[in-house]
XYZ file of C-alpha atoms in Angstrom:
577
model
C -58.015 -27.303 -31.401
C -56.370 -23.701 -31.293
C -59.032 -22.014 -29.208
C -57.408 -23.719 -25.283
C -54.518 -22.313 -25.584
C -55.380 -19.083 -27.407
C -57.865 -18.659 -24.169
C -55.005 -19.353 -21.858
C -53.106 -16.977 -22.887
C -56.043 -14.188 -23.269
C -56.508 -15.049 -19.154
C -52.961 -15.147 -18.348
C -52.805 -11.488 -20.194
C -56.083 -10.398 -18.142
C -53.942 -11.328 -14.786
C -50.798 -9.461 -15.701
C -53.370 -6.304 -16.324
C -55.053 -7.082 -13.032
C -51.695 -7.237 -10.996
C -50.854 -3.677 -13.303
C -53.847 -1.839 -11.898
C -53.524 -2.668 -8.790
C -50.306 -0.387 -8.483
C -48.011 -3.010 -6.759
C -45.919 -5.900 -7.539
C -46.488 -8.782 -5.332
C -42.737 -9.542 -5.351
C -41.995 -5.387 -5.172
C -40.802 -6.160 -1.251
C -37.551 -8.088 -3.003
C -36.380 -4.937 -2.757
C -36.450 -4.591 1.236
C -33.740 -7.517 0.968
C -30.382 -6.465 1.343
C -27.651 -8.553 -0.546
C -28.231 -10.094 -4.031
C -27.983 -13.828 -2.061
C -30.469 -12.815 0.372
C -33.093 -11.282 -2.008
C -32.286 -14.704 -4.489
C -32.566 -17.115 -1.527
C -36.061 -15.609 -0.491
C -37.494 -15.630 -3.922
C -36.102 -19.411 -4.288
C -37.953 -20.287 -1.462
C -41.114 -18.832 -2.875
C -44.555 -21.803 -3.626
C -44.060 -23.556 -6.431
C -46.657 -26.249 -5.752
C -49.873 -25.716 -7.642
C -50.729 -29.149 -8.583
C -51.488 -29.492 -12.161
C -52.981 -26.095 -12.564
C -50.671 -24.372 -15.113
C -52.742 -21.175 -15.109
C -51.907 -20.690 -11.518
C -48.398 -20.835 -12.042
C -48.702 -18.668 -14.513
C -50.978 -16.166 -12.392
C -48.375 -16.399 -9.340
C -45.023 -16.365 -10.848
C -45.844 -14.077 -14.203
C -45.459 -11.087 -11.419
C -41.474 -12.332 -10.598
C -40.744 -12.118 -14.422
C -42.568 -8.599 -14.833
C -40.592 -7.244 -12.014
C -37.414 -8.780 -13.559
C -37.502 -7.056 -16.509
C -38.801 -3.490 -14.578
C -35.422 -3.535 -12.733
C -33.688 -4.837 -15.435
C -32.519 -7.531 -12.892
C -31.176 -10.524 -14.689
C -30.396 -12.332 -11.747
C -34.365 -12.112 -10.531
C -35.462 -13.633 -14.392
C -32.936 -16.370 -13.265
C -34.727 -17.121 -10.553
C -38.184 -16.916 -12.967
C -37.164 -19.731 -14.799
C -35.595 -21.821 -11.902
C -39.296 -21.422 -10.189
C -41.412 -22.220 -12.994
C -39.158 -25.503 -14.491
C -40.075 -26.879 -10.578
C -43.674 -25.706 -10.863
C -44.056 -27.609 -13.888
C -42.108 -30.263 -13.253
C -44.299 -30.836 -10.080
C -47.873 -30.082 -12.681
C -46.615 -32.623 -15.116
C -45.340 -34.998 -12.257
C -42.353 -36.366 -14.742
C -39.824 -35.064 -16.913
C -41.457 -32.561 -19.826
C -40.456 -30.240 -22.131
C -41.576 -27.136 -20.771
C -39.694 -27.968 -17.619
C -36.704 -28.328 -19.563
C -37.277 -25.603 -22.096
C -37.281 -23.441 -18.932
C -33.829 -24.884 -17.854
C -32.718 -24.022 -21.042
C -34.185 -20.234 -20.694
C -31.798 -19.875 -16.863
C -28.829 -20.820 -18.615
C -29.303 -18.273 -21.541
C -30.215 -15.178 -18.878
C -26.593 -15.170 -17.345
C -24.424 -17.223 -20.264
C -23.264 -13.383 -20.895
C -22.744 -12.695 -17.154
C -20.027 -14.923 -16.272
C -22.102 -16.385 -13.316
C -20.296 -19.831 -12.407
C -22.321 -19.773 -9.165
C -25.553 -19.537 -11.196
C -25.019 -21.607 -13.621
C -23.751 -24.033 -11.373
C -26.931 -24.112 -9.403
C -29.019 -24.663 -12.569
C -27.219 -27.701 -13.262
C -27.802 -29.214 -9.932
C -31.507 -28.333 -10.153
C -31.997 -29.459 -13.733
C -30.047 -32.776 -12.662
C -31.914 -33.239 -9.203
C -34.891 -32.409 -11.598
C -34.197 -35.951 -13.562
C -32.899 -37.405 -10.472
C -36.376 -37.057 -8.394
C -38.092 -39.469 -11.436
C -34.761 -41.800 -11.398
C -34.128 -41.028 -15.283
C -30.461 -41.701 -14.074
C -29.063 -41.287 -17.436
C -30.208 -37.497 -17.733
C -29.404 -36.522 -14.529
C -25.692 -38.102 -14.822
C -24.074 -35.080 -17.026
C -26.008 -32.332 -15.378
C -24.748 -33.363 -11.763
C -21.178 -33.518 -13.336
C -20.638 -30.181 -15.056
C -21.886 -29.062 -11.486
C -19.399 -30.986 -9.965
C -16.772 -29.206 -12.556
C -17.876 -25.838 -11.041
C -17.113 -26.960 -7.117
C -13.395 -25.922 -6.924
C -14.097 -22.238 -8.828
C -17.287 -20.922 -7.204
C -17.418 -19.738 -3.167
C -19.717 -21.936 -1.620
C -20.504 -18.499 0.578
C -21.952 -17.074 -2.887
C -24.271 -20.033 -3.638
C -28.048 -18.900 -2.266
C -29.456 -22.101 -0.076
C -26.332 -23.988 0.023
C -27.223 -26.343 2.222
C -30.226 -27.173 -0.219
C -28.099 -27.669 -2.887
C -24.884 -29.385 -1.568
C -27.187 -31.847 -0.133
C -29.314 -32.393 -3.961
C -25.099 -33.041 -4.634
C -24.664 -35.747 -1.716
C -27.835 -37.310 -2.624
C -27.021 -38.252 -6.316
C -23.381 -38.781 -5.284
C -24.435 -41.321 -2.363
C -26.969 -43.177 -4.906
C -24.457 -44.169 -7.416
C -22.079 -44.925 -5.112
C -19.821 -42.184 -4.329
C -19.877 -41.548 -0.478
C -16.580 -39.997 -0.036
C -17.859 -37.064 -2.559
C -21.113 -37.330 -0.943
C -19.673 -36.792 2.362
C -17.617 -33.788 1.164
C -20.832 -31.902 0.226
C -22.442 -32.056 3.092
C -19.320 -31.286 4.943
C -19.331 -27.640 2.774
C -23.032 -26.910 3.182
C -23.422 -27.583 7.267
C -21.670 -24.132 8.297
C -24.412 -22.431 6.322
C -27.272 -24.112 8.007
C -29.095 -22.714 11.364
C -27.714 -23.706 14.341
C -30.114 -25.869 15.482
C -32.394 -26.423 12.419
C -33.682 -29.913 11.363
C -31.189 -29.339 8.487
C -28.288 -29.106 10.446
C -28.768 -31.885 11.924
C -29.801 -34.141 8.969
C -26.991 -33.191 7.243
C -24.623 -34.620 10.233
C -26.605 -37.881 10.627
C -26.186 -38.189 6.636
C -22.394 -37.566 7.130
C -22.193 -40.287 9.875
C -24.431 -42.605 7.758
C -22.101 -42.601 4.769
C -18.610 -42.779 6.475
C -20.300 -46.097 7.812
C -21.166 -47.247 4.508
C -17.290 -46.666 3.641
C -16.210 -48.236 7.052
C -15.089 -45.335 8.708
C -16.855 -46.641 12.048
C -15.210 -44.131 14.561
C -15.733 -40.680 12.244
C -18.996 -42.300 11.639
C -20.081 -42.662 15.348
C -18.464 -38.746 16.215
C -20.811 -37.619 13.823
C -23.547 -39.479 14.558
C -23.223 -38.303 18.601
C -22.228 -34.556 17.748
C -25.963 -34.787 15.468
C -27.402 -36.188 18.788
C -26.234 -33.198 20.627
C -27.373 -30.317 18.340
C -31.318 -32.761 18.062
C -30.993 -32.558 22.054
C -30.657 -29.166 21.976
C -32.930 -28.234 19.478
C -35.657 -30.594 21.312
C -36.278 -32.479 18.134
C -37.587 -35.887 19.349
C -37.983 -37.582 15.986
C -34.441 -36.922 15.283
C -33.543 -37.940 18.792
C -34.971 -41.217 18.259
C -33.811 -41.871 14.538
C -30.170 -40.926 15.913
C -30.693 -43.043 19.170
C -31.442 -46.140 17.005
C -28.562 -45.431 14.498
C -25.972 -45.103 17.368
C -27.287 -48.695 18.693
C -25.305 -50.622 16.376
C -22.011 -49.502 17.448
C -23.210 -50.151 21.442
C -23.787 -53.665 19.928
C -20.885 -54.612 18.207
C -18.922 -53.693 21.750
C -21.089 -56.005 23.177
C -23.480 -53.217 25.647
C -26.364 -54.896 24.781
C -28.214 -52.859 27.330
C -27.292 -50.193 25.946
C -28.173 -50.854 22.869
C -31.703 -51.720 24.085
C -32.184 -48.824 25.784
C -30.929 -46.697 22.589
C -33.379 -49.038 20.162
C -36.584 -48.336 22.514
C -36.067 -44.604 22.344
C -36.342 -44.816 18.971
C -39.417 -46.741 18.665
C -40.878 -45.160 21.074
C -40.053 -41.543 19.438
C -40.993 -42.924 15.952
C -43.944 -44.720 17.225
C -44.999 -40.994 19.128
C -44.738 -38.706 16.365
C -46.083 -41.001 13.422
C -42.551 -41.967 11.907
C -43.683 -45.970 10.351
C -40.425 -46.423 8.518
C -38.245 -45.290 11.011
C -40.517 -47.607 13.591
C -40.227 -50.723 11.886
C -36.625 -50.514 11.494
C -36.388 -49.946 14.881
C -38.144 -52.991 15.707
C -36.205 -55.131 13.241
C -33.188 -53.862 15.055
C -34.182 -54.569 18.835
C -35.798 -58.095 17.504
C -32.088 -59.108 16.743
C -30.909 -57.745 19.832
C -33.764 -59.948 21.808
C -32.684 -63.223 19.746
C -28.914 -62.541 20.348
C -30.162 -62.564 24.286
C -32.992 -65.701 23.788
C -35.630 -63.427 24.872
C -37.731 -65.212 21.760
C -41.135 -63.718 22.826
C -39.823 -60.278 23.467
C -38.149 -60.867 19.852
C -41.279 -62.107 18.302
C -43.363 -58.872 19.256
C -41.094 -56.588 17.912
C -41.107 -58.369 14.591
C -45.061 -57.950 14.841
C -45.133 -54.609 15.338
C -42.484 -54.546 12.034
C -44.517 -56.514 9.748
C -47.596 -54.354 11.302
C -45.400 -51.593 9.009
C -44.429 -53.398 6.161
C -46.030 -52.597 2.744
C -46.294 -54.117 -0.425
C -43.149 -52.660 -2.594
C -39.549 -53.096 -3.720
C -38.579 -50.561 -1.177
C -39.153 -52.923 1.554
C -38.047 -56.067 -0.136
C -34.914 -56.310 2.380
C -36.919 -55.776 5.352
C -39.150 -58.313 3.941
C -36.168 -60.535 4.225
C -34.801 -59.490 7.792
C -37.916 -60.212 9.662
C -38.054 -63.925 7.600
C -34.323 -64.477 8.911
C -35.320 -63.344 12.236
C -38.596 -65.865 12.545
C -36.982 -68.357 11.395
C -33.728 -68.059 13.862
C -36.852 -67.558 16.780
C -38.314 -70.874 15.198
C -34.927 -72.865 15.572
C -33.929 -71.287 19.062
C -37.379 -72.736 19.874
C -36.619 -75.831 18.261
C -39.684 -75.836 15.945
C -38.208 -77.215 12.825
C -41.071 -77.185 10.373
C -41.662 -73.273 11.078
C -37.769 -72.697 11.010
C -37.987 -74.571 7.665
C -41.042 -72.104 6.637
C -39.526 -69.050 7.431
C -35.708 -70.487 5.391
C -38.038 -70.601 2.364
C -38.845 -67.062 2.344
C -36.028 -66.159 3.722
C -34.287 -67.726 0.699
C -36.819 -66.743 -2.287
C -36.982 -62.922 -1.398
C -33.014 -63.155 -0.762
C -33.427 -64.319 -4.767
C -35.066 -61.713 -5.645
C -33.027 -58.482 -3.171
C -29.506 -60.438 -5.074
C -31.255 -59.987 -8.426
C -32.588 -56.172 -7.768
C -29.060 -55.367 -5.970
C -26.661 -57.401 -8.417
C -28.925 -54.694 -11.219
C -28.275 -51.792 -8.418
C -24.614 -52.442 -7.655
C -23.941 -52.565 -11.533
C -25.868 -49.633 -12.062
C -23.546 -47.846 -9.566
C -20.358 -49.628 -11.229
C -21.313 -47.930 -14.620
C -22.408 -44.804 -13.237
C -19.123 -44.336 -11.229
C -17.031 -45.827 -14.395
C -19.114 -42.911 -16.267
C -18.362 -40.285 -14.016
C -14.410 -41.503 -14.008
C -14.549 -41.193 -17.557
C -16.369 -37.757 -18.076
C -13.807 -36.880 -15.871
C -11.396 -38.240 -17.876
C -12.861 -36.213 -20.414
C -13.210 -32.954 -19.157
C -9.439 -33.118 -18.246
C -7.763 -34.292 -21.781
C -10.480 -31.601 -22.926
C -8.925 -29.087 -20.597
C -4.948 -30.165 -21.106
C -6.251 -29.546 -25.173
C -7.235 -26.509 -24.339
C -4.059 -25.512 -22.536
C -2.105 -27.162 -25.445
C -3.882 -24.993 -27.896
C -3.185 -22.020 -25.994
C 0.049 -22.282 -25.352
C 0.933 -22.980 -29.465
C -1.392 -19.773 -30.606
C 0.635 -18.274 -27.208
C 4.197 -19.498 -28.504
C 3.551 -18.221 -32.149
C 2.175 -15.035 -30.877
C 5.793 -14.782 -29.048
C 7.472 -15.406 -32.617
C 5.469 -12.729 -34.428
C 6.062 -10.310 -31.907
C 9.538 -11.305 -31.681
C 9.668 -10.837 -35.145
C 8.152 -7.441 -35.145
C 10.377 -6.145 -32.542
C 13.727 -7.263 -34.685
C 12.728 -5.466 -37.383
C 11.868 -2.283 -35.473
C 15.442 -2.477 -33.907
C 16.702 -3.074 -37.242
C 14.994 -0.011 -38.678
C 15.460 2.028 -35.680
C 19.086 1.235 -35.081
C 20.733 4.256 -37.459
C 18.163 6.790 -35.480
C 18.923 5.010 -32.032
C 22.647 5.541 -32.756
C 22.185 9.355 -33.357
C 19.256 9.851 -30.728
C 21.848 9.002 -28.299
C 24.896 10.841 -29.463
C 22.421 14.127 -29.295
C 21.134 12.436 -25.743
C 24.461 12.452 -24.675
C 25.743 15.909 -26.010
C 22.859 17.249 -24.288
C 23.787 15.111 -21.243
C 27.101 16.799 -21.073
C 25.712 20.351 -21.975
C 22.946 19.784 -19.269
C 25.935 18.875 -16.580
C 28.306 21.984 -17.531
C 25.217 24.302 -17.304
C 24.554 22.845 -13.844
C 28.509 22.856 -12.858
C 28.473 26.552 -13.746
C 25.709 27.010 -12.195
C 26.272 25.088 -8.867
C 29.700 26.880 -9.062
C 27.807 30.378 -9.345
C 26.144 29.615 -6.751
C 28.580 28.412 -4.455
C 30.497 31.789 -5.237
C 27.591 34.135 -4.645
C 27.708 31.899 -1.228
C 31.369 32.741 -0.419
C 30.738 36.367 -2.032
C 28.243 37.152 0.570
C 30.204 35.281 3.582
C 33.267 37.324 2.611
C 31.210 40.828 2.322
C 29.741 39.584 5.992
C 33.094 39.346 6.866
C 34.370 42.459 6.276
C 31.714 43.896 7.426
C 31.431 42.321 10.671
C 35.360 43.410 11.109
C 34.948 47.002 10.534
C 31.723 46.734 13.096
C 33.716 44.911 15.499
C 36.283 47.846 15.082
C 34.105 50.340 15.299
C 33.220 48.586 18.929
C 37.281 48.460 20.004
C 38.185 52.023 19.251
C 35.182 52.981 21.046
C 36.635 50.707 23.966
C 39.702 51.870 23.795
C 38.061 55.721 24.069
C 36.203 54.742 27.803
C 39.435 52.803 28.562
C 41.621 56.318 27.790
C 39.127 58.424 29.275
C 38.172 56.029 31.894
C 40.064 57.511 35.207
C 37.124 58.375 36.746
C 34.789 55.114 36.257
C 34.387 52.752 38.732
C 37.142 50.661 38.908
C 35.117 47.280 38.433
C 33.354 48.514 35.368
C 36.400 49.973 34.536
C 38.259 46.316 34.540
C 34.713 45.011 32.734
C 35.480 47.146 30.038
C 39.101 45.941 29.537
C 38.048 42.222 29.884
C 35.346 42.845 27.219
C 38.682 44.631 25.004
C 40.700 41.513 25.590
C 38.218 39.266 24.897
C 37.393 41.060 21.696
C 40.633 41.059 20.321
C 41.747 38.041 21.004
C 38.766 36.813 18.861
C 39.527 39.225 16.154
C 43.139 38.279 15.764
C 43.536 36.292 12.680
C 45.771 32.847 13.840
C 47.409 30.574 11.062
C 44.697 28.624 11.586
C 41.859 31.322 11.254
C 44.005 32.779 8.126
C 44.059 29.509 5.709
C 40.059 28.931 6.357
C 40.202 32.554 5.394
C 42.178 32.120 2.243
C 40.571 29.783 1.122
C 37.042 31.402 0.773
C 39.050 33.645 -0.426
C 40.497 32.168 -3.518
C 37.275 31.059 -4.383
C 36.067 34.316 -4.589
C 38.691 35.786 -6.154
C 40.401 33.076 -8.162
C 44.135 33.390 -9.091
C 44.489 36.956 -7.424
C 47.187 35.536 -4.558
C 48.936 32.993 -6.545
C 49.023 35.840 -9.301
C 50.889 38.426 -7.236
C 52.940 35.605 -5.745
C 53.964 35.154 -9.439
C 54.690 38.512 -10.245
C 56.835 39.067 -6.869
C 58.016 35.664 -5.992
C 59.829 37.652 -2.928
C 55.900 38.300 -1.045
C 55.809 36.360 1.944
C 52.670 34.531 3.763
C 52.535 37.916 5.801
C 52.991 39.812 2.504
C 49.731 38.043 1.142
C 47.869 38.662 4.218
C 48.339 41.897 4.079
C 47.561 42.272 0.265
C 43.817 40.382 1.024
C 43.313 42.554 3.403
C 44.276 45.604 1.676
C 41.664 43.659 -1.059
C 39.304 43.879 0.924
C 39.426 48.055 1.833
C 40.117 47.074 5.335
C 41.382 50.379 7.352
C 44.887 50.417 8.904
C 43.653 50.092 12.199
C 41.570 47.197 11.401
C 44.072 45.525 9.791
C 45.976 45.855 12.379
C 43.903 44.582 14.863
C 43.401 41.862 12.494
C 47.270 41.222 12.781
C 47.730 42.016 16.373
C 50.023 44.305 15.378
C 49.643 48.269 15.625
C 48.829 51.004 12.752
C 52.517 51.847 12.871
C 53.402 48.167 12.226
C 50.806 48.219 9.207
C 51.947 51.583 7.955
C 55.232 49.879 7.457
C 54.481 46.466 6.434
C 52.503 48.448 3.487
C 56.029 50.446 2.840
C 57.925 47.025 2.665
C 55.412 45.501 0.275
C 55.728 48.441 -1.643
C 59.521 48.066 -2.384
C 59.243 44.526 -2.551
C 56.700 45.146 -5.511
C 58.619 48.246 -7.427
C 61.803 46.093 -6.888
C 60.392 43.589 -9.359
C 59.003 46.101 -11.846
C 62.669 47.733 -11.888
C 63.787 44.784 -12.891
C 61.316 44.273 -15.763
């Protein structure tokens, strides 16, 4: 009983070796793939269908896992599992454990990865998985925590989007739901080829389901802009599924012709490239058409041709019922009663049994969209929990912290008090030092303009007397040099001359640089005038007599004797002391 699978695995072991010594991975070109979506979409798209021969799954897709694991690649052992639950899903032909236990094993590879995309596409899969066998019931939840995932996850990060959206619109449409259904497709068609057989199934299945929810004119834009891209693309079949679906709205305008015309393209497309179920509905479609015009033979062909298509299961139970409606409206336009009366009877027992299957159907759909209102339901009073909960361990977090800080201030507030009396005495210590020192500054600035002062008068001096020298001794020099030379005198000391106006800018660098000296002697000998104190910061200075006097614009004789009046003035006042 032991030995099968003991075997199996002994062979499965011998492959894995095999694939070893042959020194390359068959799924090493992954790496050639640039972008993680890319390399995930290709290996996605890799066979899965090996009938019910587990040992070839395990021989083909054993590689993928080994490779995985090399490269340390998470994402790849995803895509492991996600290949072999369809392989053996497809082996087993029905839902199985294995399939699910690999499910199971996709979830677990990223639940640490915080991969919403991911783990959104494995519940799609694992619901379209239950889906495909119409185990409704287990699909229902899977399909719905995918659904949960739609609004948080970039549908430009989800590998074969169009794939899955459309798995989405599929179990959406069945129980009911077109308006989600719709919105699905409507996210995956950007990410299909331009003029893929995708593309433009995804439009037609747009159109199809805004008819099913009335929306005739969105319905019929659809259905002509998947007409266009099928013209384009050359696809006949499509052209003639599309042609036939767009023949209903020509006939409830009343073109008739039209609608002919659109019906027989169909046919004959569907007819052409081996399409039977598309064919017969065609035919079911222009037999109406023909009855609604009398043509009763035309009519009766086409349902012919139908019933030539018809086989023997539920499926085709309403179509069943169609062409018995048609005969027997044919039978009464011909006025043959008894086969009119033959064709009611059918008509009226498989009517019987499509109420009973779709009265089961519709409330199938009722529960399943009740179901999905309610795990809805759920998932937001879950959610608004959540945020409840949160927001109390939030609010008392707020009130022990609160707390915590208090008592910090509390304890803190003695040393606060003190830390900012020494702040601020070190404020205030920190400003005089930089008064003093922006003061020093300054002076050293009006020390140095002061010395360039002085200095610049005794050079300018220096430059008068020795104009006044080729002015005295000038007789002989040309007499326009001669006048170039007293011009350049004038000019000189007429700038050198110090005016009320030159004398207080003067006086006041002055006083900065030496603080209190003026005032100090105007103190001592209240009698100094403003002359007297020019003459004293002058003298300060070590100016000469003659530059002093040029200073003035007064001569060395008027110095000499200004000095002599200052003199008295000053010995005056220490007489009197």
């Amino acid at each position: 009983m032991y030995l099968k699978p003991i075997l199996l695995t002994c062979i499965q072991l011998l492959f894995v070796c095999l694939l070893n010594l042959s020194g390359k991975n068959p799924y090493a070109h992954l790496l050639d793939i640039r972008g993680e979506k890319a390399m995930l979409e290709g290996v996605l798209r890799s066979k899965v269908h090996f009938g019910s021969d587990t040992l070839a799954i395990h021989k083909n897709l054993d590689p993928l896992l080994d490779f995985a694991i090399e490269k340390h690649n998470y994402k790849l052992k995803w895509a492991y599992y996600m290949l072999m639950a369809d392989a053996f899903s497809i082996a087993f032909d029905k839902p199985n454990d294995r399939t699910d236990r690999y499910f199971e094993l996709a979830l677990n590879t990223i639940a640490d990865e915080n991969e919403e995309g991911l783990e959104m596409l494995t519940n799609i899969r694992w619901g379209y998985y239950y889906f495909t066998y119409r185990n409704l019931e287990r699909a229902f939840p899977y399909f719905l925590r995918a659904n949960d995932f739609n609004e948080r996850v970039l549908s430009a990060t989800i590998p074969l989007v169009p794939l899955h959206y459309g798995y989405m619109a599929n179990f959406y449409s069945y129980i009911g739901d077109h308006k989600k259904a719709v919105v699905y497709l409507q996210l995956g068609i950007p990410y299909t080829e331009e003029l893929s057989r995708k593309r433009i199934d995804m439009f037609n299945a747009v159109a199809v389901y805004l008819k099913r929810d009335s929306q005739m004119s969105e319905s019929e834009d659809y259905f002509k802009h998947a007409l266009k891209v099928a013209e384009k693309a050359k696809d006949s079949v499509w052209i003639g599924i599309i042609s036939g679906n767009l023949a209903d709205f020509e006939r409830s305008r009343g073109n008739l012709d039209k609608c002919l015309e659109l019906i027989q393209r169909n046919i004959t497309y569907s007819e052409k490239f081996n399409e039977p179920l598309d064919a017969m509905r065609a035919n079911i479609a222009i037999a109406d058409v023909y009855i609604q015009r009398r043509q009763w033979k035309d009519a009766k062909e086409a349902l012919y041709k139908a019933e030539g298509y018809v086989e023997d299961k539920p499926y085709f139970l309403q179509y069943k019922k169609d062409i018995a409606k048609a005969f027997a409206d044919i039978a009464h336009g011909e006025g043959n009663n008894p086969k009119e009366l033959i064709h009611l009877q059918e008509y009226l027992a498989l009517n019987d049994s499509l109420t009973k299957q779709s009265n089961y159907e519709m409330m199938q759909k009722i529960y399943w969209q009740w179901e999905s209102e309610r795990y809805s339901q759920a998932v937001a009073a879950a959610e608004m929990k959540k945020v409840q909960a949160q927001q109390k361990y939030q609010l008392i977090g707020v009130l022990l912290l609160l707390t915590f800080v208090i008592i910090l201030l509390l304890i803190n507030r003695a040393r606060n008090k003190e830390r900012i009396r020494s702040t601020l005495l070190e404020k205030e210590q920190l400003r005089l030092a930089f008064e003093k020192n922006q003061v020093d500054q300054e002076l050293l600035v009006l020390r140095d303009s002061l010395e360039e002062f002085t200095n610049t008068i005794k050079q300018n001096d220096a430059t008068i007397q020795q104009l006044r020298l080729e002015v005295k001794h000038g007789e002989d020099l040309d007499p326009a040099y001669q006048e170039k030379i007293n011009d350049s005198l004038s000019d000189m000391l007429e700038t050198h001359i110090m005016t009320d106006e030159r004398w207080i800018k003067f006086k006041e660098v002055f006083d900065r640089v030496y603080p209190g000296f003026l005032i100090g002697q105007k103190a001592i000998y209240p009698k100094l005038s403003e002359n007297d104190l020019r003459l004293l910061a002058l003298m300060k200075l070590d100016l000469s007599n003659r530059s002093m006097g040029d200073l003035l614009g007064v001569s060395i004789e008027a110095i000499k004797k200004a000095k002599q009046r200052l003199k008295k003035k000053q010995e005056i006042i220490e007489t009197q002391v």
